[in-house]
Short mmCIF file of C-alpha atoms in Angstrom, two decimals:
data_model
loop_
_atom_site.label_atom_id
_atom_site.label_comp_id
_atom_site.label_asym_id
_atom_site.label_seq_id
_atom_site.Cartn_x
_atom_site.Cartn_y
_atom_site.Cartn_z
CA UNK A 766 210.50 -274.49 -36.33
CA UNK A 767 210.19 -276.66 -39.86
CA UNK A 768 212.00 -279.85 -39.37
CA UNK A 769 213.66 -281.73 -42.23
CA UNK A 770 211.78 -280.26 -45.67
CA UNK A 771 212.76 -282.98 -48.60
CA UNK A 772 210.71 -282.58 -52.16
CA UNK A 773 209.53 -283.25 -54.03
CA UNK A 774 207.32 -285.64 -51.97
CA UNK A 775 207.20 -287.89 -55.02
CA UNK A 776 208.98 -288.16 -58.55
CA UNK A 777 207.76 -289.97 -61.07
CA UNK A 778 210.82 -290.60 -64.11
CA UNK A 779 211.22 -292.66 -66.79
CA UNK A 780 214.26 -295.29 -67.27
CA UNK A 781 217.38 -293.63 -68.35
CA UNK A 782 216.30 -290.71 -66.99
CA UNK A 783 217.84 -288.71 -64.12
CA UNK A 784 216.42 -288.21 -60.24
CA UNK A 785 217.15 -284.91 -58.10
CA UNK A 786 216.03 -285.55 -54.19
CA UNK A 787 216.57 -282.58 -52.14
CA UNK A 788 216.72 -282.24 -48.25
CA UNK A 789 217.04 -279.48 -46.34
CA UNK A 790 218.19 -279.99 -42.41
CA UNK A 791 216.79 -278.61 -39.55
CA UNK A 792 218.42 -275.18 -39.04
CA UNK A 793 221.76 -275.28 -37.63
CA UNK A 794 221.83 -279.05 -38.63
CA UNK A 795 225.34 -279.58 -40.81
CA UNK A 796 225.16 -283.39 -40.15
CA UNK A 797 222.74 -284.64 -42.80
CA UNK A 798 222.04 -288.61 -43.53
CA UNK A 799 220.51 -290.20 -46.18
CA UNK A 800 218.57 -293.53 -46.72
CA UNK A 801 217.02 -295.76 -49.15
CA UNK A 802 213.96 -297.88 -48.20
CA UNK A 803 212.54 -300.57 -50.31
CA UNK A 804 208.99 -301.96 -50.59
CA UNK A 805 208.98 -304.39 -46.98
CA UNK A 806 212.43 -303.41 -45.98
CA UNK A 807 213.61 -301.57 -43.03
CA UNK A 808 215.93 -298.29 -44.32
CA UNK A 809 219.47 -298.60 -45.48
CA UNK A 810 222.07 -296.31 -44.70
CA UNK A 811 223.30 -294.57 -48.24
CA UNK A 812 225.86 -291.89 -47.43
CA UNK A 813 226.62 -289.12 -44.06
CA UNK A 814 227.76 -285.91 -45.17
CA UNK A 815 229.02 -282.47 -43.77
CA UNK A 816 229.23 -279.46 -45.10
CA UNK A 817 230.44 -279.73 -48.36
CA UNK A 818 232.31 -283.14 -47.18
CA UNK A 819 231.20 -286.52 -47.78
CA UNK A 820 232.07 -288.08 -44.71
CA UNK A 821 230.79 -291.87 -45.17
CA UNK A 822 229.71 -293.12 -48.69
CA UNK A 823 229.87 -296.86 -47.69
CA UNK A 824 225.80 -297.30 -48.28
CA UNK A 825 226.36 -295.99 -51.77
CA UNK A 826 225.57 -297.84 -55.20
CA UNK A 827 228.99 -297.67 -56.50
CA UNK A 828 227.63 -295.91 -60.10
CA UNK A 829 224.79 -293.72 -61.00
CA UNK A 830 224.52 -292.34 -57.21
CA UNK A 831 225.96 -289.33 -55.98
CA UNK A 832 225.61 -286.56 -53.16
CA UNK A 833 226.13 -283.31 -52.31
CA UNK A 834 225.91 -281.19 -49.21
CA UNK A 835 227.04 -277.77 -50.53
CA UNK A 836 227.83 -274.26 -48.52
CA UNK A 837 224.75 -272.78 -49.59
CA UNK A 838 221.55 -274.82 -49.98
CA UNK A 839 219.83 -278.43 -50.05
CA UNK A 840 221.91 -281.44 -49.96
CA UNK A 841 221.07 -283.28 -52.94
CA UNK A 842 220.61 -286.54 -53.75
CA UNK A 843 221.25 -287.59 -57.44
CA UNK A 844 220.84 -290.83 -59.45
CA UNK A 845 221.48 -290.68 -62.98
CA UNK A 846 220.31 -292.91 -65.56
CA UNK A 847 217.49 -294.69 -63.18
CA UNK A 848 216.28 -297.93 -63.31
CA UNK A 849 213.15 -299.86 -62.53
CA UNK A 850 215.47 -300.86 -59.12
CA UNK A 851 215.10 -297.65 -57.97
CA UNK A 852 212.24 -297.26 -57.23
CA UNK A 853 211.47 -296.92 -52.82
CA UNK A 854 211.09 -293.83 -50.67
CA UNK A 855 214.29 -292.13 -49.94
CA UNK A 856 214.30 -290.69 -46.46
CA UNK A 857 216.87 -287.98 -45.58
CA UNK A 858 217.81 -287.18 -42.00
CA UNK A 859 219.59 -284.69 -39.93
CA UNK A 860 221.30 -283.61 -36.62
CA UNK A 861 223.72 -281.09 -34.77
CA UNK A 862 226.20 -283.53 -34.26
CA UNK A 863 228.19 -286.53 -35.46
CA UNK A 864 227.23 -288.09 -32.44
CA UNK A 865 223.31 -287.54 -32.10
CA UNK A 866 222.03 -290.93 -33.30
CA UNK A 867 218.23 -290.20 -32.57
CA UNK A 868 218.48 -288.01 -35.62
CA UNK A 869 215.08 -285.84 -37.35
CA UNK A 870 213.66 -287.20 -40.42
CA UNK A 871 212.07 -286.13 -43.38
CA UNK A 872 208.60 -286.81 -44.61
CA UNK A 873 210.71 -288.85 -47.76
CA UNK A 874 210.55 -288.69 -51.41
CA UNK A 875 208.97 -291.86 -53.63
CA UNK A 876 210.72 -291.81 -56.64
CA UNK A 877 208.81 -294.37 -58.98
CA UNK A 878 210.45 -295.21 -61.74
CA UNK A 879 208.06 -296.53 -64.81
CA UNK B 505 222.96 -310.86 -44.01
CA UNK B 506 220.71 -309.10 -41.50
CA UNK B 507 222.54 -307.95 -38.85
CA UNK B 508 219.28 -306.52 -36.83
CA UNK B 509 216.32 -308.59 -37.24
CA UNK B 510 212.58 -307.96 -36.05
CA UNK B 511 210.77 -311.41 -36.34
CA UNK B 512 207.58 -310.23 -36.14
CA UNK B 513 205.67 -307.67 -39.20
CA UNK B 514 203.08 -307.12 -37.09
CA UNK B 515 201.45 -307.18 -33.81
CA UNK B 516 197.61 -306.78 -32.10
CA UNK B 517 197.60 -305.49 -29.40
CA UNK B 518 194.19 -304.89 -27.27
CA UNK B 519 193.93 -300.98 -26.18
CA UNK B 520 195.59 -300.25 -22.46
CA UNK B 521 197.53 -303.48 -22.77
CA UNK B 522 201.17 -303.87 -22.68
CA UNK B 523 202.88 -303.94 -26.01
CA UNK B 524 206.54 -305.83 -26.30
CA UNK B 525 208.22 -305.46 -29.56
CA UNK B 526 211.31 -307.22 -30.37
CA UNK B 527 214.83 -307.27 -31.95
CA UNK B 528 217.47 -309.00 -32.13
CA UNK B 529 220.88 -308.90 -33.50
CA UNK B 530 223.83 -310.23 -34.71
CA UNK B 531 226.50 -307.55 -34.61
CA UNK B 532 228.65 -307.54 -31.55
CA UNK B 533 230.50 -304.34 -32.02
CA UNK B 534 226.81 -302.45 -31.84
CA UNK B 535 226.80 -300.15 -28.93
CA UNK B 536 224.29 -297.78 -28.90
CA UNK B 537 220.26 -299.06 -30.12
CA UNK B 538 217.29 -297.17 -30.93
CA UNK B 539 213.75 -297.35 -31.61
CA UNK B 540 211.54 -295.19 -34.45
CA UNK B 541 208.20 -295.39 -34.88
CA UNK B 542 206.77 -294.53 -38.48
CA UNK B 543 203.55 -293.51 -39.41
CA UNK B 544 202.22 -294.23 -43.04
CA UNK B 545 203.96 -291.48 -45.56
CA UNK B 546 205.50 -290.07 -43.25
CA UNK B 547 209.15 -290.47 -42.10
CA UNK B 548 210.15 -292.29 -38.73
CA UNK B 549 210.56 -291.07 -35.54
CA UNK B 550 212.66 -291.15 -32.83
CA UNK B 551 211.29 -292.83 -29.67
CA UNK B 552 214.18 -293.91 -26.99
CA UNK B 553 217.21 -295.56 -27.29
CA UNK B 554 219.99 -297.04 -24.99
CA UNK B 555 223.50 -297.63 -25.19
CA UNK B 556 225.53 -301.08 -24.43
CA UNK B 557 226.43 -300.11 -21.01
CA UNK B 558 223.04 -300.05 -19.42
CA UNK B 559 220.49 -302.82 -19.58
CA UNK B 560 217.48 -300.55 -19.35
CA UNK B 561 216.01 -296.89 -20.53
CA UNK B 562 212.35 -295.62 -19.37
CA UNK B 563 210.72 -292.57 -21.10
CA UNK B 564 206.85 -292.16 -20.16
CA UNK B 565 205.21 -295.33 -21.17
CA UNK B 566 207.86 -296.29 -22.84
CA UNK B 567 210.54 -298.92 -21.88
CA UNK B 568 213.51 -300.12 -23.67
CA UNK B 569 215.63 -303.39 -22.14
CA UNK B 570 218.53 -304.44 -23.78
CA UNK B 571 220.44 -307.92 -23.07
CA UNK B 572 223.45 -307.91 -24.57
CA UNK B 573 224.13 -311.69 -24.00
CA UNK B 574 221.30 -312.55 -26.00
CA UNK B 575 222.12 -309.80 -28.15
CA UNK B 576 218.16 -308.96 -27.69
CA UNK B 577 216.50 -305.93 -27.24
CA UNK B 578 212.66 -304.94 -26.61
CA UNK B 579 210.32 -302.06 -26.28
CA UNK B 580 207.63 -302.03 -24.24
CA UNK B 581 204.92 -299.68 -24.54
CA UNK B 582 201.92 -299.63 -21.43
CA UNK B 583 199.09 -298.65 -21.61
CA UNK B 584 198.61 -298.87 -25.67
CA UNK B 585 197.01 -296.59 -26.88
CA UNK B 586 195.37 -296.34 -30.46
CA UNK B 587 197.90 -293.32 -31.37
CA UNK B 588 200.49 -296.06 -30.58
CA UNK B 589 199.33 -297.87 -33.92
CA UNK B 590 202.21 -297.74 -36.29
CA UNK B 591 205.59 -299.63 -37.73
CA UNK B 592 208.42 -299.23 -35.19
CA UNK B 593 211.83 -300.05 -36.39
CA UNK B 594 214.66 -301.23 -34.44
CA UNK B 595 218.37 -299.63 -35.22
CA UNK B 596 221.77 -300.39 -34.22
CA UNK B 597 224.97 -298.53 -34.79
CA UNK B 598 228.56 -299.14 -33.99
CA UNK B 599 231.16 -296.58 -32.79
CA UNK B 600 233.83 -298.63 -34.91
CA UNK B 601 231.38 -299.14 -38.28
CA UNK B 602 229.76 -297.16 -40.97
CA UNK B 603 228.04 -293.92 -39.53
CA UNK B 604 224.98 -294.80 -40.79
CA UNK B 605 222.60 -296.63 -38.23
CA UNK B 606 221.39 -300.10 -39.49
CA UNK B 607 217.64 -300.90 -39.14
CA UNK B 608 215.28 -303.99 -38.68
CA UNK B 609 212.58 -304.37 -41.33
CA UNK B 610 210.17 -302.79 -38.39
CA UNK B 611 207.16 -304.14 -36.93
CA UNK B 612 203.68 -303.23 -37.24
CA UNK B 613 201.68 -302.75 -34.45
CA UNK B 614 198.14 -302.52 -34.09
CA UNK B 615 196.45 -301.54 -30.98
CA UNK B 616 192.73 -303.48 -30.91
CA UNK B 617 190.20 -300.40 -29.16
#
């Protein structure tokens, strides 16, 4: 019964250089969430997705950030070119339904960007 | 702006005690709040939450009241217990908004033995 599996658990890249988060949901979640938190900050909502549908991007950097929530597989989490600003754990989330608010998390990924 | 606020990082608590944690917020069109608790590297956890019709949810030693004049909300936790030691984040979400929830900057609480 493995909840919410994101890796790595933390990524280490260089400026410039290009971040891949992954998240896989619970199993038979299709409602996945992602978030952002900074060093003493509370999360920030980043994007919702479905099924290969981005339903709400409003949380979203408007360049170098992207996601994906394909058929088959992880939804991903990509940020190209990354900068020193980058750098905070980036917690992904699921649940059943677009209405389940108390949703599961996973464990994070630290991206620190030197 | 903030639009959910916990005022206070952190909290001692003495072991068996009652523990009140705090939140307020600014957004009227919120109707449905929640609490997390987080432990250290891990990611948070859902606790209880209520929604804008009621003024009050109970789940074990856990309590949430919610007064929507004030636009305040607290958790109480009796008896603390050590396991209860953690950061515990307050989150808000509107029907009418962004589907993402919107958090406090959580509040770390420390139960004394």
């Amino acid at each position: 019964n493995a909840g919410v599996m994101q890796n790595p658990r933390h990524l280490v890249r260089r400026r410039g250089q290009e971040a891949r988060l992954r998240c896989s949901p619970v199993k038979g979640h299709s409602h996945v969430y992602w978030y952002r938190q900074l060093p003493e900050e509370g999360l920030k909502f980043m994007v919702y997705l479905q099924k290969e549908n981005i339903i709400d991007e409003s949380g979203m950097p408007k360049e170098r950030f992207s996601a994906e929530f394909p058929k088959e597989g992880p939804s991903i989490l990509r940020i190209q070119q990354v900068v020193r600003g980058d750098s905070a754990a980036y917690f992904c989330a699921s649940s059943p339904d677009r209405n389940s608010y108390g949703y599961t998390f996973g464990s994070g990924t630290r991206l620190t960007v030197v | 702006d903030q639009q959910v606020k916990q005022n206070s990082p952190s909290l001692s608590v003495q072991e068996g005690r009652i523990s009140i944690l705090n939140c307020d917020y600014t957004n009227s069109m919120f109707d449905y709040f929640l609490w997390y608790k987080k432990y250290p590297a891990e990611g948070p956890t859902f606790l209880i939450s209520i929604s804008s019709i009621k003024d009050k949810n109970e789940d074990g030693r856990f309590t949430v009241f919610l007064n929507k004049s004030a636009k305040h909300l607290s958790l109480h936790i009796v008896p603390s217990q050590p396991g209860d030691s953690a950061v515990y984040f307050c989150a808000a979400y509107s029907g009418g908004g962004a589907d993402g929830l919107t958090f406090g900057k959580g509040t770390h609480l420390i139960i004394q033995p």
